[in-house]
Amino acid sequence: METWYYEVVSIDGDYANLRRCDIESEDLKLVARALLPEEIREGSRLKYEFLQYEII
């Protein structure tokens, strides 16, 4: 299984916009906050692996 790294760009209600950090990309991924660690903030770095997000 692959591992991806993201940065939380913004939080808008029940959703967060994430940007990939491990590749050059300006695309944002909209993710429900229920799938993310509760303590995320704008600027938080996340690792996505095995269908789970983890703060790094």
CSV table of N, CA, C and O in Angstrom, one decimal:
chain,number,residue,atom,x,y,z
A,1,MET,N,0.8,-1.2,0.0
A,1,MET,CA,0.0,0.0,0.0
A,1,MET,C,0.9,1.2,0.0
A,1,MET,O,1.9,1.3,0.6
A,2,GLU,N,0.5,2.3,-0.7
A,2,GLU,CA,1.3,3.5,-0.8
A,2,GLU,C,1.0,4.4,0.4
A,2,GLU,O,0.0,4.3,1.1
A,3,THR,N,2.0,5.3,0.6
A,3,THR,CA,1.9,6.3,1.6
A,3,THR,C,1.9,7.7,1.0
A,3,THR,O,2.7,8.0,0.1
A,4,TRP,N,1.0,8.6,1.4
A,4,TRP,CA,0.9,10.0,0.9
A,4,TRP,C,1.0,10.9,2.0
A,4,TRP,O,0.6,10.6,3.1
A,5,TYR,N,1.6,12.1,1.7
A,5,TYR,CA,1.7,13.2,2.8
A,5,TYR,C,1.0,14.4,2.3
A,5,TYR,O,1.0,14.8,1.2
A,6,TYR,N,0.2,15.0,3.3
A,6,TYR,CA,-0.6,16.1,3.0
A,6,TYR,C,-0.3,17.2,4.0
A,6,TYR,O,0.1,17.0,5.1
A,7,GLU,N,-0.7,18.5,3.6
A,7,GLU,CA,-0.8,19.6,4.5
A,7,GLU,C,-2.2,20.1,4.5
A,7,GLU,O,-2.8,20.2,3.5
A,8,VAL,N,-2.7,20.5,5.7
A,8,VAL,CA,-4.0,21.0,5.8
A,8,VAL,C,-3.9,22.5,5.4
A,8,VAL,O,-3.2,23.3,6.1
A,9,VAL,N,-4.6,22.9,4.3
A,9,VAL,CA,-4.5,24.2,3.8
A,9,VAL,C,-5.6,25.1,4.4
A,9,VAL,O,-5.3,26.2,4.8
A,10,SER,N,-6.8,24.6,4.6
A,10,SER,CA,-7.9,25.3,5.2
A,10,SER,C,-8.9,24.3,5.8
A,10,SER,O,-9.0,23.2,5.4
A,11,ILE,N,-9.6,24.8,6.7
A,11,ILE,CA,-10.7,24.1,7.4
A,11,ILE,C,-12.0,24.9,7.2
A,11,ILE,O,-12.0,26.1,7.5
A,12,ASP,N,-13.0,24.3,6.6
A,12,ASP,CA,-14.3,24.9,6.3
A,12,ASP,C,-15.4,24.1,6.9
A,12,ASP,O,-15.9,23.1,6.2
A,13,GLY,N,-15.8,24.3,8.1
A,13,GLY,CA,-16.9,23.6,8.7
A,13,GLY,C,-16.5,22.1,8.9
A,13,GLY,O,-15.5,21.8,9.6
A,14,ASP,N,-17.3,21.2,8.3
A,14,ASP,CA,-17.0,19.8,8.5
A,14,ASP,C,-16.0,19.2,7.5
A,14,ASP,O,-15.9,18.0,7.4
A,15,TYR,N,-15.4,20.1,6.7
A,15,TYR,CA,-14.4,19.6,5.7
A,15,TYR,C,-13.1,20.4,5.8
A,15,TYR,O,-13.0,21.5,6.3
A,16,ALA,N,-12.0,19.7,5.3
A,16,ALA,CA,-10.7,20.3,5.3
A,16,ALA,C,-10.2,20.1,3.9
A,16,ALA,O,-10.4,19.1,3.2
A,17,ASN,N,-9.4,21.2,3.4
A,17,ASN,CA,-8.7,21.1,2.1
A,17,ASN,C,-7.3,20.7,2.4
A,17,ASN,O,-6.6,21.3,3.2
A,18,LEU,N,-6.9,19.6,1.7
A,18,LEU,CA,-5.5,19.1,1.9
A,18,LEU,C,-4.8,19.2,0.6
A,18,LEU,O,-5.3,19.1,-0.5
A,19,ARG,N,-3.5,19.5,0.7
A,19,ARG,CA,-2.6,19.6,-0.5
A,19,ARG,C,-1.5,18.6,-0.3
A,19,ARG,O,-0.9,18.5,0.8
A,20,ARG,N,-1.2,17.8,-1.4
A,20,ARG,CA,-0.1,16.8,-1.3
A,20,ARG,C,1.2,17.5,-1.1
A,20,ARG,O,1.5,18.5,-1.7
A,21,CYS,N,2.1,17.0,-0.2
A,21,CYS,CA,3.4,17.5,0.1
A,21,CYS,C,4.5,16.7,-0.5
A,21,CYS,O,5.6,17.2,-0.7
A,22,ASP,N,4.2,15.5,-0.9
A,22,ASP,CA,5.3,14.6,-1.4
A,22,ASP,C,5.5,14.7,-2.9
A,22,ASP,O,6.4,14.1,-3.4
A,23,ILE,N,4.6,15.5,-3.6
A,23,ILE,CA,4.8,15.7,-5.0
A,23,ILE,C,4.4,17.2,-5.3
A,23,ILE,O,3.8,17.8,-4.5
A,24,GLU,N,4.9,17.7,-6.4
A,24,GLU,CA,4.5,19.0,-6.8
A,24,GLU,C,3.0,19.0,-7.3
A,24,GLU,O,2.7,18.4,-8.3
A,25,SER,N,2.2,19.7,-6.6
A,25,SER,CA,0.8,19.7,-7.0
A,25,SER,C,0.1,20.9,-6.3
A,25,SER,O,0.3,21.2,-5.1
A,26,GLU,N,-0.7,21.6,-7.1
A,26,GLU,CA,-1.5,22.7,-6.5
A,26,GLU,C,-2.9,22.3,-6.3
A,26,GLU,O,-3.7,23.1,-5.8
A,27,ASP,N,-3.3,21.0,-6.7
A,27,ASP,CA,-4.6,20.5,-6.5
A,27,ASP,C,-4.9,20.3,-5.0
A,27,ASP,O,-4.0,19.9,-4.2
A,28,LEU,N,-6.1,20.6,-4.6
A,28,LEU,CA,-6.6,20.4,-3.2
A,28,LEU,C,-7.5,19.2,-3.2
A,28,LEU,O,-8.3,19.0,-4.1
A,29,LYS,N,-7.5,18.5,-2.1
A,29,LYS,CA,-8.4,17.4,-1.9
A,29,LYS,C,-9.3,17.7,-0.7
A,29,LYS,O,-8.8,18.1,0.4
A,30,LEU,N,-10.6,17.7,-0.9
A,30,LEU,CA,-11.6,18.0,0.1
A,30,LEU,C,-11.9,16.7,0.8
A,30,LEU,O,-12.3,15.7,0.3
A,31,VAL,N,-11.7,16.7,2.2
A,31,VAL,CA,-11.9,15.5,3.0
A,31,VAL,C,-12.7,15.9,4.2
A,31,VAL,O,-12.6,16.9,4.8
A,32,ALA,N,-13.7,15.0,4.5
A,32,ALA,CA,-14.5,15.2,5.7
A,32,ALA,C,-13.7,15.2,6.9
A,32,ALA,O,-12.8,14.3,7.1
A,33,ARG,N,-14.0,16.1,7.8
A,33,ARG,CA,-13.2,16.1,9.1
A,33,ARG,C,-13.4,14.9,9.9
A,33,ARG,O,-12.5,14.5,10.7
A,34,ALA,N,-14.5,14.2,9.8
A,34,ALA,CA,-14.7,13.0,10.5
A,34,ALA,C,-13.7,11.9,10.2
A,34,ALA,O,-13.4,11.0,11.0
A,35,LEU,N,-13.0,12.0,9.0
A,35,LEU,CA,-12.0,11.0,8.6
A,35,LEU,C,-10.6,11.4,9.1
A,35,LEU,O,-9.6,10.7,9.0
A,36,LEU,N,-10.5,12.7,9.6
A,36,LEU,CA,-9.2,13.2,10.0
A,36,LEU,C,-9.0,13.2,11.5
A,36,LEU,O,-10.0,13.2,12.3
A,37,PRO,N,-7.8,13.3,12.0
A,37,PRO,CA,-7.6,13.4,13.5
A,37,PRO,C,-8.3,14.6,14.0
A,37,PRO,O,-8.2,15.7,13.4
A,38,GLU,N,-8.9,14.5,15.2
A,38,GLU,CA,-9.6,15.6,15.8
A,38,GLU,C,-8.8,16.9,16.0
A,38,GLU,O,-9.3,18.0,15.9
A,39,GLU,N,-7.5,16.7,16.3
A,39,GLU,CA,-6.7,17.9,16.7
A,39,GLU,C,-6.0,18.6,15.5
A,39,GLU,O,-5.1,19.4,15.7
A,40,ILE,N,-6.5,18.4,14.3
A,40,ILE,CA,-5.8,19.0,13.1
A,40,ILE,C,-6.1,20.5,13.2
A,40,ILE,O,-7.1,21.0,13.7
A,41,ARG,N,-5.2,21.3,12.6
A,41,ARG,CA,-5.3,22.7,12.5
A,41,ARG,C,-4.7,23.1,11.1
A,41,ARG,O,-4.0,22.3,10.5
A,42,GLU,N,-5.0,24.3,10.6
A,42,GLU,CA,-4.4,24.7,9.4
A,42,GLU,C,-2.9,24.7,9.5
A,42,GLU,O,-2.3,25.1,10.5
A,43,GLY,N,-2.2,24.1,8.5
A,43,GLY,CA,-0.8,23.9,8.6
A,43,GLY,C,-0.3,22.6,9.1
A,43,GLY,O,0.9,22.2,9.0
A,44,SER,N,-1.3,21.8,9.7
A,44,SER,CA,-0.9,20.5,10.2
A,44,SER,C,-0.4,19.6,9.0
A,44,SER,O,-0.9,19.7,7.9
A,45,ARG,N,0.5,18.7,9.3
A,45,ARG,CA,1.0,17.8,8.3
A,45,ARG,C,0.4,16.4,8.6
A,45,ARG,O,0.4,16.0,9.8
A,46,LEU,N,0.0,15.7,7.6
A,46,LEU,CA,-0.7,14.4,7.8
A,46,LEU,C,0.0,13.4,6.9
A,46,LEU,O,0.5,13.6,5.8
A,47,LYS,N,-0.1,12.1,7.4
A,47,LYS,CA,0.4,11.0,6.6
A,47,LYS,C,-0.9,10.1,6.4
A,47,LYS,O,-1.6,9.9,7.3
A,48,TYR,N,-1.1,9.7,5.1
A,48,TYR,CA,-2.2,8.9,4.8
A,48,TYR,C,-1.7,7.5,4.4
A,48,TYR,O,-0.9,7.4,3.4
A,49,GLU,N,-2.0,6.5,5.1
A,49,GLU,CA,-1.5,5.2,4.9
A,49,GLU,C,-2.5,4.2,5.5
A,49,GLU,O,-3.1,4.4,6.5
A,50,PHE,N,-2.8,3.1,4.8
A,50,PHE,CA,-3.7,2.1,5.2
A,50,PHE,C,-5.1,2.7,5.5
A,50,PHE,O,-5.8,2.3,6.5
A,51,LEU,N,-5.6,3.6,4.6
A,51,LEU,CA,-6.9,4.2,4.7
A,51,LEU,C,-7.1,5.1,5.9
A,51,LEU,O,-8.2,5.3,6.4
A,52,GLN,N,-6.0,5.5,6.6
A,52,GLN,CA,-6.1,6.4,7.8
A,52,GLN,C,-5.2,7.6,7.7
A,52,GLN,O,-4.1,7.5,7.1
A,53,TYR,N,-5.6,8.7,8.2
A,53,TYR,CA,-4.8,9.9,8.3
A,53,TYR,C,-4.2,10.0,9.7
A,53,TYR,O,-4.9,9.7,10.7
A,54,GLU,N,-2.9,10.4,9.8
A,54,GLU,CA,-2.2,10.5,11.1
A,54,GLU,C,-1.4,11.8,11.0
A,54,GLU,O,-0.8,12.1,10.0
A,55,ILE,N,-1.4,12.5,12.1
A,55,ILE,CA,-0.6,13.8,12.2
A,55,ILE,C,0.9,13.4,12.4
A,55,ILE,O,1.2,12.5,13.2
A,56,ILE,N,1.7,14.0,11.6
A,56,ILE,CA,3.2,13.8,11.8
A,56,ILE,C,3.9,15.0,12.3
A,56,ILE,O,3.4,16.1,12.2
